[in-house]
Every structure is written in C-alpha cells, then in structure tokens.
Amino acid sequence: MALYNNHAGNRSYKRNLRNGIIMALLLVFALATLFPIYFMVISTFGDPVEAGAVSYSLWPAKFTFASYKFFFDYSEYSFRWIWNSLIVAGSVMVFNVIFATMAGFAFSKLRFKGRSLLFTMLLVAMMIPYQVTQVPLYILIVNIFDIQNTYGALILPGLVTVYNIFLAKQFMSSIPNEILESAKVEGANQFQIYWKIIMPLSKTVMAVMAILTFMDSWNTFFWPFLVTNTMDMQTIQVGLKNFRFANTTYFSPMMAGATVSALPMFILFFSLQKYFLEGVTVGAVKG
C-alpha cells in the first residue's frame, strides 16, 4: 500500500504540474488573442484630439464616447458603409450556404458521370492563391460585365466558395444512405430529399459555413476597395481608411468604427454558437 501511495502521489503531482503548465500556456495564448480586441475597444474611449496626436496608451486618461460621435458625424456615409457591409456579407453568406449545400448533396449522394473528375478540379481550384484570381476577375467585372461600383460587383464573386462545397460534401457523406433510400421508397424526389432530410440534418455544418463566410466577406478589404470608386458604395472596412491622412490619423474614431463593425460578427457568432460548437465536436469525434 505504501508503494502504491507513493506511486499514486507522484502521478498526482506530475498530473497537476502538467495541467498547470497547460493552463498557463492556454492563458498566455488567450491573452495574446484577446489583447488586440481589448486595445481596439479601450482606444475608443480616448479623446479624439488626443488620438489624433498619435498618443497611444493601454488606458486612456479619461473615458468619453466622443469618438463614437465623431465616427458617425465625420461622414454622411458612415451608416451607409455599415449598411453596405450588411447587404454584401449577408447576401454572400445566404447564397454561399445554399449553393454549397446543394453542391455538397450532389457530390456526396448523387451518382453522375464525371463526378470524381469535377470534384478533383474543384479541389485543384482551391489551391490557387486568392491574389492570382483578382486580375482576371477584375477584368471580367469591370471590362466585360461593366458593373463596377454596384452591389453586383461586390456580391457576385463571393457567391460560391469551393471550401464550403468541400466542407458540405464531407459532412453529407456521413449521412446514412439508408435514410435517403427510405425517402425514395416513400416517393420523395431529389429536391424533397435535399430540402426535408439533408438540410435539417446539416444544421451544424451550415452554421459553421455561415459564420466563416460572413466573417470572411465582412472583413474583406481588397476586393471592395478595387471595384468601388465612390464613398456611398464603400463597405465599412474600406470606409475606415478615410480616417487616415498623410500627416495624421483619427485613431480613436477609427477604432470606434472598427468596434461598431465588429458587433454584427459577435452577434452572429453567439447566435449560432450552439451549432458551431456541435460542428467542431462532431468533426473532432469523426477525426
């Protein structure tokens, strides 16, 4: 018994030491991740004039909401920038989820000629860097379709994402075929199977796709900057650059705008948090 106690005691000590080290590392990573958000939020309470003088600090000398007022009063298009981002990111998210689930259903459950070749081509397309596609895409939107500076130019390039198709296909492959065969026996067609069986069973992966797509579209700067040439069509990410000048930057109002622009993402994430965490757990269990 003495030997067992000694052995168990050492194991308990080692286990506590290991857990303590892991917790310390996780705490450091968490602080490193949250610090930019803290700095962004705390910077909004500073004096806009003080921030304009590039006086950065981790704690403002006084708390004021003047930077938020400055942000909305600075330009008549401040609200329009947020509205444009909501339209673009919301449209891209909805259509992306719909198209990705339809394509994922076709690739995972339907048998048609050339399916493997087509899916391989999509995977190869996913390997092409984002920057490589921007020039031909710009020529297509501006010179051929002539729809620059419109919502169509902002939304159309993001309607379909190969990564989401891949994600949907992998998830739907795990749905038992027996369920679909039973539905066919009951007389359901392919669309009814997709709408009444596949969609309800795919809520978790759809939530993951919705969050990731909305965040990616909302945070995109380069493409909206490329295809818009008037302030009324800019998104919030592009609009924030108007607070920067050659000799100074309205840092605190710009951070106020960034904080306001981050709110929709937080709301969407916490609204779909339950399904998002379920999706992560399912993926971890299935390996």
PDB file of C-alpha atoms in Angstrom, residues 23-274:
ATOM      1  CA  MET A  23      -3.346  26.070 -18.244  1.00  0.00           C
ATOM      2  CA  ALA A  24      -0.563  28.642 -18.127  1.00  0.00           C
ATOM      3  CA  LEU A  25       0.163  28.208 -21.831  1.00  0.00           C
ATOM      4  CA  LEU A  26      -3.530  28.403 -22.718  1.00  0.00           C
ATOM      5  CA  LEU A  27      -3.858  31.540 -20.599  1.00  0.00           C
ATOM      6  CA  VAL A  28      -0.935  33.146 -22.424  1.00  0.00           C
ATOM      7  CA  PHE A  29      -2.424  32.256 -25.827  1.00  0.00           C
ATOM      8  CA  ALA A  30      -5.846  33.539 -24.739  1.00  0.00           C
ATOM      9  CA  LEU A  31      -4.387  36.852 -23.572  1.00  0.00           C
ATOM     10  CA  ALA A  32      -2.395  37.202 -26.788  1.00  0.00           C
ATOM     11  CA  THR A  33      -5.589  36.567 -28.793  1.00  0.00           C
ATOM     12  CA  LEU A  34      -7.787  38.919 -26.787  1.00  0.00           C
ATOM     13  CA  PHE A  35      -5.284  41.766 -26.450  1.00  0.00           C
ATOM     14  CA  PRO A  36      -5.934  43.277 -29.927  1.00  0.00           C
ATOM     15  CA  ILE A  37      -9.655  43.290 -29.197  1.00  0.00           C
ATOM     16  CA  TYR A  38      -9.030  44.901 -25.790  1.00  0.00           C
ATOM     17  CA  PHE A  39      -6.775  47.523 -27.359  1.00  0.00           C
ATOM     18  CA  MET A  40      -9.348  48.256 -30.055  1.00  0.00           C
ATOM     19  CA  VAL A  41     -12.176  48.732 -27.538  1.00  0.00           C
ATOM     20  CA  ILE A  42     -10.189  50.671 -24.939  1.00  0.00           C
ATOM     21  CA  SER A  43      -8.863  53.003 -27.637  1.00  0.00           C
ATOM     22  CA  THR A  44     -12.395  54.095 -28.479  1.00  0.00           C
ATOM     23  CA  PHE A  45     -12.814  55.791 -25.085  1.00  0.00           C
ATOM     24  CA  GLY A  46      -9.917  58.135 -25.645  1.00  0.00           C
ATOM     25  CA  ASP A  47     -10.194  61.754 -26.656  1.00  0.00           C
ATOM     26  CA  PRO A  48     -10.364  62.038 -30.473  1.00  0.00           C
ATOM     27  CA  VAL A  49      -7.976  65.013 -30.359  1.00  0.00           C
ATOM     28  CA  GLU A  50      -5.547  63.095 -28.170  1.00  0.00           C
ATOM     29  CA  ALA A  51      -5.738  60.125 -30.511  1.00  0.00           C
ATOM     30  CA  GLY A  52      -5.191  62.421 -33.461  1.00  0.00           C
ATOM     31  CA  ALA A  53      -1.872  63.358 -31.928  1.00  0.00           C
ATOM     32  CA  VAL A  54      -0.900  59.657 -32.020  1.00  0.00           C
ATOM     33  CA  SER A  55      -0.822  59.234 -28.245  1.00  0.00           C
ATOM     34  CA  TYR A  56      -1.330  55.509 -27.873  1.00  0.00           C
ATOM     35  CA  SER A  57      -1.878  54.088 -24.383  1.00  0.00           C
ATOM     36  CA  LEU A  58      -3.263  50.937 -22.798  1.00  0.00           C
ATOM     37  CA  TRP A  59      -5.520  53.010 -20.548  1.00  0.00           C
ATOM     38  CA  PRO A  60      -6.993  56.361 -21.639  1.00  0.00           C
ATOM     39  CA  ALA A  61      -6.547  59.404 -19.428  1.00  0.00           C
ATOM     40  CA  LYS A  62     -10.330  59.921 -19.450  1.00  0.00           C
ATOM     41  CA  PHE A  63     -13.319  57.951 -20.654  1.00  0.00           C
ATOM     42  CA  THR A  64     -15.526  59.543 -23.262  1.00  0.00           C
ATOM     43  CA  PHE A  65     -17.829  58.400 -26.052  1.00  0.00           C
ATOM     44  CA  ALA A  66     -16.855  61.345 -28.226  1.00  0.00           C
ATOM     45  CA  SER A  67     -15.019  59.068 -30.640  1.00  0.00           C
ATOM     46  CA  TYR A  68     -18.243  57.215 -31.497  1.00  0.00           C
ATOM     47  CA  LYS A  69     -19.999  60.540 -32.126  1.00  0.00           C
ATOM     48  CA  PHE A  70     -17.007  61.650 -34.209  1.00  0.00           C
ATOM     49  CA  PHE A  71     -17.205  58.459 -36.269  1.00  0.00           C
ATOM     50  CA  PHE A  72     -20.872  58.903 -37.170  1.00  0.00           C
ATOM     51  CA  ASP A  73     -20.583  62.677 -37.670  1.00  0.00           C
ATOM     52  CA  TYR A  74     -17.369  62.543 -39.668  1.00  0.00           C
ATOM     53  CA  SER A  75     -19.008  61.404 -42.884  1.00  0.00           C
ATOM     54  CA  GLU A  76     -22.573  61.342 -44.132  1.00  0.00           C
ATOM     55  CA  TYR A  77     -21.861  57.822 -45.360  1.00  0.00           C
ATOM     56  CA  SER A  78     -20.887  56.267 -42.002  1.00  0.00           C
ATOM     57  CA  PHE A  79     -24.201  54.443 -41.670  1.00  0.00           C
ATOM     58  CA  ARG A  80     -24.186  53.642 -45.396  1.00  0.00           C
ATOM     59  CA  TRP A  81     -20.826  51.848 -45.049  1.00  0.00           C
ATOM     60  CA  ILE A  82     -22.264  49.570 -42.345  1.00  0.00           C
ATOM     61  CA  TRP A  83     -25.439  49.023 -44.360  1.00  0.00           C
ATOM     62  CA  ASN A  84     -23.405  48.129 -47.466  1.00  0.00           C
ATOM     63  CA  SER A  85     -21.368  45.615 -45.465  1.00  0.00           C
ATOM     64  CA  LEU A  86     -24.541  44.044 -44.063  1.00  0.00           C
ATOM     65  CA  ILE A  87     -26.058  43.676 -47.551  1.00  0.00           C
ATOM     66  CA  VAL A  88     -22.885  42.269 -49.093  1.00  0.00           C
ATOM     67  CA  ALA A  89     -21.873  39.932 -46.260  1.00  0.00           C
ATOM     68  CA  GLY A  90     -25.466  38.793 -45.637  1.00  0.00           C
ATOM     69  CA  SER A  91     -26.126  38.052 -49.324  1.00  0.00           C
ATOM     70  CA  VAL A  92     -22.817  36.238 -49.752  1.00  0.00           C
ATOM     71  CA  MET A  93     -23.474  34.181 -46.618  1.00  0.00           C
ATOM     72  CA  VAL A  94     -27.015  33.120 -47.588  1.00  0.00           C
ATOM     73  CA  PHE A  95     -26.253  32.239 -51.217  1.00  0.00           C
ATOM     74  CA  ASN A  96     -22.975  30.597 -50.299  1.00  0.00           C
ATOM     75  CA  VAL A  97     -24.644  28.268 -47.796  1.00  0.00           C
ATOM     76  CA  ILE A  98     -27.443  27.398 -50.247  1.00  0.00           C
ATOM     77  CA  PHE A  99     -25.132  26.700 -53.201  1.00  0.00           C
ATOM     78  CA  ALA A 100     -22.586  24.840 -51.061  1.00  0.00           C
ATOM     79  CA  THR A 101     -25.208  22.519 -49.538  1.00  0.00           C
ATOM     80  CA  MET A 102     -26.737  21.817 -52.959  1.00  0.00           C
ATOM     81  CA  ALA A 103     -23.332  21.065 -54.472  1.00  0.00           C
ATOM     82  CA  GLY A 104     -22.311  19.043 -51.431  1.00  0.00           C
ATOM     83  CA  PHE A 105     -25.501  16.984 -51.692  1.00  0.00           C
ATOM     84  CA  ALA A 106     -24.858  16.320 -55.390  1.00  0.00           C
ATOM     85  CA  PHE A 107     -21.235  15.317 -54.879  1.00  0.00           C
ATOM     86  CA  SER A 108     -21.917  13.121 -51.858  1.00  0.00           C
ATOM     87  CA  LYS A 109     -25.226  11.402 -52.674  1.00  0.00           C
ATOM     88  CA  LEU A 110     -25.882  11.584 -56.420  1.00  0.00           C
ATOM     89  CA  ARG A 111     -24.188   9.362 -58.964  1.00  0.00           C
ATOM     90  CA  PHE A 112     -23.403  11.077 -62.270  1.00  0.00           C
ATOM     91  CA  LYS A 113     -20.730  10.810 -64.926  1.00  0.00           C
ATOM     92  CA  GLY A 114     -17.591  12.835 -64.266  1.00  0.00           C
ATOM     93  CA  ARG A 115     -18.392  13.420 -60.601  1.00  0.00           C
ATOM     94  CA  SER A 116     -14.921  12.497 -59.326  1.00  0.00           C
ATOM     95  CA  LEU A 117     -13.175  14.493 -62.060  1.00  0.00           C
ATOM     96  CA  LEU A 118     -15.294  17.569 -61.400  1.00  0.00           C
ATOM     97  CA  PHE A 119     -14.721  17.390 -57.657  1.00  0.00           C
ATOM     98  CA  THR A 120     -10.973  16.972 -58.212  1.00  0.00           C
ATOM     99  CA  MET A 121     -10.973  20.082 -60.395  1.00  0.00           C
ATOM    100  CA  LEU A 122     -12.692  21.983 -57.593  1.00  0.00           C
ATOM    101  CA  LEU A 123     -10.053  20.848 -55.108  1.00  0.00           C
ATOM    102  CA  VAL A 124      -7.308  21.956 -57.501  1.00  0.00           C
ATOM    103  CA  ALA A 125      -9.032  25.337 -57.886  1.00  0.00           C
ATOM    104  CA  MET A 126      -8.977  25.672 -54.102  1.00  0.00           C
ATOM    105  CA  MET A 127      -5.172  25.552 -54.194  1.00  0.00           C
ATOM    106  CA  ILE A 128      -4.926  28.680 -56.407  1.00  0.00           C
ATOM    107  CA  PRO A 129      -3.966  31.726 -54.306  1.00  0.00           C
ATOM    108  CA  TYR A 130      -6.634  34.365 -53.828  1.00  0.00           C
ATOM    109  CA  GLN A 131      -4.461  37.124 -55.296  1.00  0.00           C
ATOM    110  CA  VAL A 132      -3.966  35.236 -58.578  1.00  0.00           C
ATOM    111  CA  THR A 133      -7.670  35.341 -59.419  1.00  0.00           C
ATOM    112  CA  GLN A 134      -8.152  39.048 -58.714  1.00  0.00           C
ATOM    113  CA  VAL A 135      -6.838  40.398 -62.050  1.00  0.00           C
ATOM    114  CA  PRO A 136      -8.979  38.205 -64.358  1.00  0.00           C
ATOM    115  CA  LEU A 137     -11.919  38.707 -62.003  1.00  0.00           C
ATOM    116  CA  TYR A 138     -11.480  42.475 -62.137  1.00  0.00           C
ATOM    117  CA  ILE A 139     -11.338  42.407 -65.964  1.00  0.00           C
ATOM    118  CA  LEU A 140     -14.482  40.285 -66.031  1.00  0.00           C
ATOM    119  CA  ILE A 141     -16.447  42.531 -63.670  1.00  0.00           C
ATOM    120  CA  VAL A 142     -15.250  45.926 -64.944  1.00  0.00           C
ATOM    121  CA  ASN A 143     -14.484  45.490 -68.655  1.00  0.00           C
ATOM    122  CA  ILE A 144     -16.899  42.756 -69.712  1.00  0.00           C
ATOM    123  CA  PHE A 145     -19.905  42.974 -67.387  1.00  0.00           C
ATOM    124  CA  ASP A 146     -19.356  46.700 -66.678  1.00  0.00           C
ATOM    125  CA  ILE A 147     -20.925  46.507 -63.224  1.00  0.00           C
ATOM    126  CA  GLN A 148     -18.216  48.153 -61.129  1.00  0.00           C
ATOM    127  CA  ASN A 149     -19.325  50.241 -58.184  1.00  0.00           C
ATOM    128  CA  THR A 150     -22.516  48.209 -57.725  1.00  0.00           C
ATOM    129  CA  TYR A 151     -23.731  45.616 -55.245  1.00  0.00           C
ATOM    130  CA  GLY A 152     -23.439  43.033 -58.011  1.00  0.00           C
ATOM    131  CA  ALA A 153     -19.713  43.644 -58.313  1.00  0.00           C
ATOM    132  CA  LEU A 154     -19.325  43.243 -54.550  1.00  0.00           C
ATOM    133  CA  ILE A 155     -21.520  40.151 -54.175  1.00  0.00           C
ATOM    134  CA  LEU A 156     -21.161  38.033 -57.328  1.00  0.00           C
ATOM    135  CA  PRO A 157     -17.502  36.935 -56.884  1.00  0.00           C
ATOM    136  CA  GLY A 158     -18.282  35.535 -53.429  1.00  0.00           C
ATOM    137  CA  LEU A 159     -21.479  33.623 -54.166  1.00  0.00           C
ATOM    138  CA  VAL A 160     -19.742  30.241 -54.351  1.00  0.00           C
ATOM    139  CA  THR A 161     -16.786  29.070 -52.284  1.00  0.00           C
ATOM    140  CA  VAL A 162     -15.004  25.808 -53.024  1.00  0.00           C
ATOM    141  CA  TYR A 163     -14.043  25.370 -49.387  1.00  0.00           C
ATOM    142  CA  ASN A 164     -17.701  25.385 -48.319  1.00  0.00           C
ATOM    143  CA  ILE A 165     -18.572  22.847 -51.033  1.00  0.00           C
ATOM    144  CA  PHE A 166     -15.794  20.606 -49.774  1.00  0.00           C
ATOM    145  CA  LEU A 167     -16.990  21.050 -46.175  1.00  0.00           C
ATOM    146  CA  ALA A 168     -20.607  20.250 -47.084  1.00  0.00           C
ATOM    147  CA  LYS A 169     -19.632  17.247 -49.198  1.00  0.00           C
ATOM    148  CA  GLN A 170     -17.516  15.731 -46.429  1.00  0.00           C
ATOM    149  CA  PHE A 171     -20.255  16.224 -43.832  1.00  0.00           C
ATOM    150  CA  MET A 172     -23.089  14.898 -46.002  1.00  0.00           C
ATOM    151  CA  SER A 173     -21.082  11.812 -46.925  1.00  0.00           C
ATOM    152  CA  SER A 174     -21.521  10.712 -43.299  1.00  0.00           C
ATOM    153  CA  ILE A 175     -25.346  10.739 -43.568  1.00  0.00           C
ATOM    154  CA  PRO A 176     -26.507   7.105 -43.999  1.00  0.00           C
ATOM    155  CA  ASN A 177     -27.751   6.265 -47.476  1.00  0.00           C
ATOM    156  CA  GLU A 178     -30.489   4.097 -45.951  1.00  0.00           C
ATOM    157  CA  ILE A 179     -32.346   7.244 -44.871  1.00  0.00           C
ATOM    158  CA  LEU A 180     -32.364   8.552 -48.426  1.00  0.00           C
ATOM    159  CA  GLU A 181     -33.402   5.160 -49.824  1.00  0.00           C
ATOM    160  CA  SER A 182     -36.326   5.090 -47.414  1.00  0.00           C
ATOM    161  CA  ALA A 183     -37.392   8.532 -48.586  1.00  0.00           C
ATOM    162  CA  LYS A 184     -37.227   7.390 -52.219  1.00  0.00           C
ATOM    163  CA  VAL A 185     -39.420   4.403 -51.389  1.00  0.00           C
ATOM    164  CA  GLU A 186     -41.932   6.839 -49.878  1.00  0.00           C
ATOM    165  CA  GLY A 187     -41.995   8.703 -53.189  1.00  0.00           C
ATOM    166  CA  ALA A 188     -39.785  11.710 -52.408  1.00  0.00           C
ATOM    167  CA  ASN A 189     -37.898  13.290 -55.300  1.00  0.00           C
ATOM    168  CA  GLN A 190     -34.324  14.594 -55.091  1.00  0.00           C
ATOM    169  CA  PHE A 191     -35.322  18.136 -54.150  1.00  0.00           C
ATOM    170  CA  GLN A 192     -37.611  16.905 -51.373  1.00  0.00           C
ATOM    171  CA  ILE A 193     -34.809  14.706 -50.047  1.00  0.00           C
ATOM    172  CA  TYR A 194     -32.459  17.670 -50.098  1.00  0.00           C
ATOM    173  CA  TRP A 195     -34.906  20.076 -48.501  1.00  0.00           C
ATOM    174  CA  LYS A 196     -36.639  17.851 -45.927  1.00  0.00           C
ATOM    175  CA  ILE A 197     -33.842  15.436 -44.965  1.00  0.00           C
ATOM    176  CA  ILE A 198     -30.400  16.730 -45.895  1.00  0.00           C
ATOM    177  CA  MET A 199     -30.922  20.349 -44.795  1.00  0.00           C
ATOM    178  CA  PRO A 200     -32.294  19.580 -41.287  1.00  0.00           C
ATOM    179  CA  LEU A 201     -29.512  17.047 -40.676  1.00  0.00           C
ATOM    180  CA  SER A 202     -26.841  19.526 -41.797  1.00  0.00           C
ATOM    181  CA  LYS A 203     -27.592  22.405 -39.421  1.00  0.00           C
ATOM    182  CA  THR A 204     -24.230  22.153 -37.700  1.00  0.00           C
ATOM    183  CA  VAL A 205     -22.110  22.370 -40.845  1.00  0.00           C
ATOM    184  CA  MET A 206     -24.408  25.077 -42.237  1.00  0.00           C
ATOM    185  CA  ALA A 207     -23.835  27.146 -39.081  1.00  0.00           C
ATOM    186  CA  VAL A 208     -20.078  26.729 -39.441  1.00  0.00           C
ATOM    187  CA  MET A 209     -20.222  27.759 -43.091  1.00  0.00           C
ATOM    188  CA  ALA A 210     -22.460  30.750 -42.288  1.00  0.00           C
ATOM    189  CA  ILE A 211     -20.144  32.096 -39.581  1.00  0.00           C
ATOM    190  CA  LEU A 212     -16.926  31.606 -41.539  1.00  0.00           C
ATOM    191  CA  THR A 213     -18.385  33.009 -44.769  1.00  0.00           C
ATOM    192  CA  PHE A 214     -19.926  36.061 -43.091  1.00  0.00           C
ATOM    193  CA  MET A 215     -16.685  36.846 -41.250  1.00  0.00           C
ATOM    194  CA  ASP A 216     -14.600  36.438 -44.408  1.00  0.00           C
ATOM    195  CA  SER A 217     -16.907  38.610 -46.505  1.00  0.00           C
ATOM    196  CA  TRP A 218     -17.320  41.243 -43.768  1.00  0.00           C
ATOM    197  CA  ASN A 219     -13.569  41.612 -43.219  1.00  0.00           C
ATOM    198  CA  THR A 220     -12.599  41.681 -46.893  1.00  0.00           C
ATOM    199  CA  PHE A 221     -10.882  44.935 -47.827  1.00  0.00           C
ATOM    200  CA  PHE A 222      -9.065  44.422 -51.118  1.00  0.00           C
ATOM    201  CA  TRP A 223     -11.921  43.490 -53.465  1.00  0.00           C
ATOM    202  CA  PRO A 224     -14.398  46.196 -52.289  1.00  0.00           C
ATOM    203  CA  PHE A 225     -11.571  48.726 -52.485  1.00  0.00           C
ATOM    204  CA  LEU A 226     -10.849  47.582 -56.047  1.00  0.00           C
ATOM    205  CA  VAL A 227     -14.352  47.759 -57.519  1.00  0.00           C
ATOM    206  CA  THR A 228     -15.802  50.810 -55.731  1.00  0.00           C
ATOM    207  CA  ASN A 229     -14.917  54.376 -56.659  1.00  0.00           C
ATOM    208  CA  THR A 230     -17.494  56.391 -54.704  1.00  0.00           C
ATOM    209  CA  MET A 231     -17.881  56.705 -50.946  1.00  0.00           C
ATOM    210  CA  ASP A 232     -21.543  55.751 -50.973  1.00  0.00           C
ATOM    211  CA  MET A 233     -20.724  52.231 -52.262  1.00  0.00           C
ATOM    212  CA  GLN A 234     -17.814  51.535 -49.922  1.00  0.00           C
ATOM    213  CA  THR A 235     -18.068  48.919 -47.207  1.00  0.00           C
ATOM    214  CA  ILE A 236     -17.167  49.672 -43.613  1.00  0.00           C
ATOM    215  CA  GLN A 237     -13.690  48.155 -43.972  1.00  0.00           C
ATOM    216  CA  VAL A 238     -12.922  50.431 -46.908  1.00  0.00           C
ATOM    217  CA  GLY A 239     -14.640  53.407 -45.314  1.00  0.00           C
ATOM    218  CA  LEU A 240     -12.376  53.254 -42.265  1.00  0.00           C
ATOM    219  CA  LYS A 241      -9.392  54.171 -44.409  1.00  0.00           C
ATOM    220  CA  ASN A 242     -10.896  57.655 -44.782  1.00  0.00           C
ATOM    221  CA  PHE A 243      -9.833  58.361 -41.201  1.00  0.00           C
ATOM    222  CA  ARG A 244      -6.197  58.161 -42.181  1.00  0.00           C
ATOM    223  CA  PHE A 245      -4.375  61.093 -43.759  1.00  0.00           C
ATOM    224  CA  ALA A 246      -0.811  61.830 -44.823  1.00  0.00           C
ATOM    225  CA  ASN A 247       0.166  63.591 -41.608  1.00  0.00           C
ATOM    226  CA  THR A 248      -2.212  62.193 -39.007  1.00  0.00           C
ATOM    227  CA  THR A 249      -4.777  59.509 -38.259  1.00  0.00           C
ATOM    228  CA  TYR A 250      -8.040  59.836 -36.397  1.00  0.00           C
ATOM    229  CA  PHE A 251      -7.091  56.746 -34.473  1.00  0.00           C
ATOM    230  CA  SER A 252      -9.720  56.729 -31.752  1.00  0.00           C
ATOM    231  CA  PRO A 253     -12.690  57.374 -34.110  1.00  0.00           C
ATOM    232  CA  MET A 254     -11.297  54.760 -36.480  1.00  0.00           C
ATOM    233  CA  MET A 255     -11.180  52.259 -33.615  1.00  0.00           C
ATOM    234  CA  ALA A 256     -14.755  53.258 -32.715  1.00  0.00           C
ATOM    235  CA  GLY A 257     -15.781  52.400 -36.263  1.00  0.00           C
ATOM    236  CA  ALA A 258     -13.906  49.114 -36.069  1.00  0.00           C
ATOM    237  CA  THR A 259     -15.660  48.268 -32.794  1.00  0.00           C
ATOM    238  CA  VAL A 260     -19.067  49.048 -34.284  1.00  0.00           C
ATOM    239  CA  SER A 261     -18.218  46.994 -37.354  1.00  0.00           C
ATOM    240  CA  ALA A 262     -17.256  44.009 -35.172  1.00  0.00           C
ATOM    241  CA  LEU A 263     -20.640  43.883 -33.418  1.00  0.00           C
ATOM    242  CA  PRO A 264     -22.542  42.028 -36.205  1.00  0.00           C
ATOM    243  CA  MET A 265     -19.921  39.278 -36.200  1.00  0.00           C
ATOM    244  CA  PHE A 266     -20.169  38.859 -32.437  1.00  0.00           C
ATOM    245  CA  ILE A 267     -23.981  38.758 -32.642  1.00  0.00           C
ATOM    246  CA  LEU A 268     -23.912  36.167 -35.435  1.00  0.00           C
ATOM    247  CA  PHE A 269     -21.337  34.012 -33.673  1.00  0.00           C
ATOM    248  CA  PHE A 270     -23.155  33.926 -30.337  1.00  0.00           C
ATOM    249  CA  SER A 271     -26.477  33.327 -32.118  1.00  0.00           C
ATOM    250  CA  LEU A 272     -25.070  30.233 -33.873  1.00  0.00           C
ATOM    251  CA  GLN A 273     -22.604  29.281 -31.133  1.00  0.00           C
ATOM    252  CA  LYS A 274     -24.543  26.139 -30.192  1.00  0.00           C
TER     253      LYS A 274
END
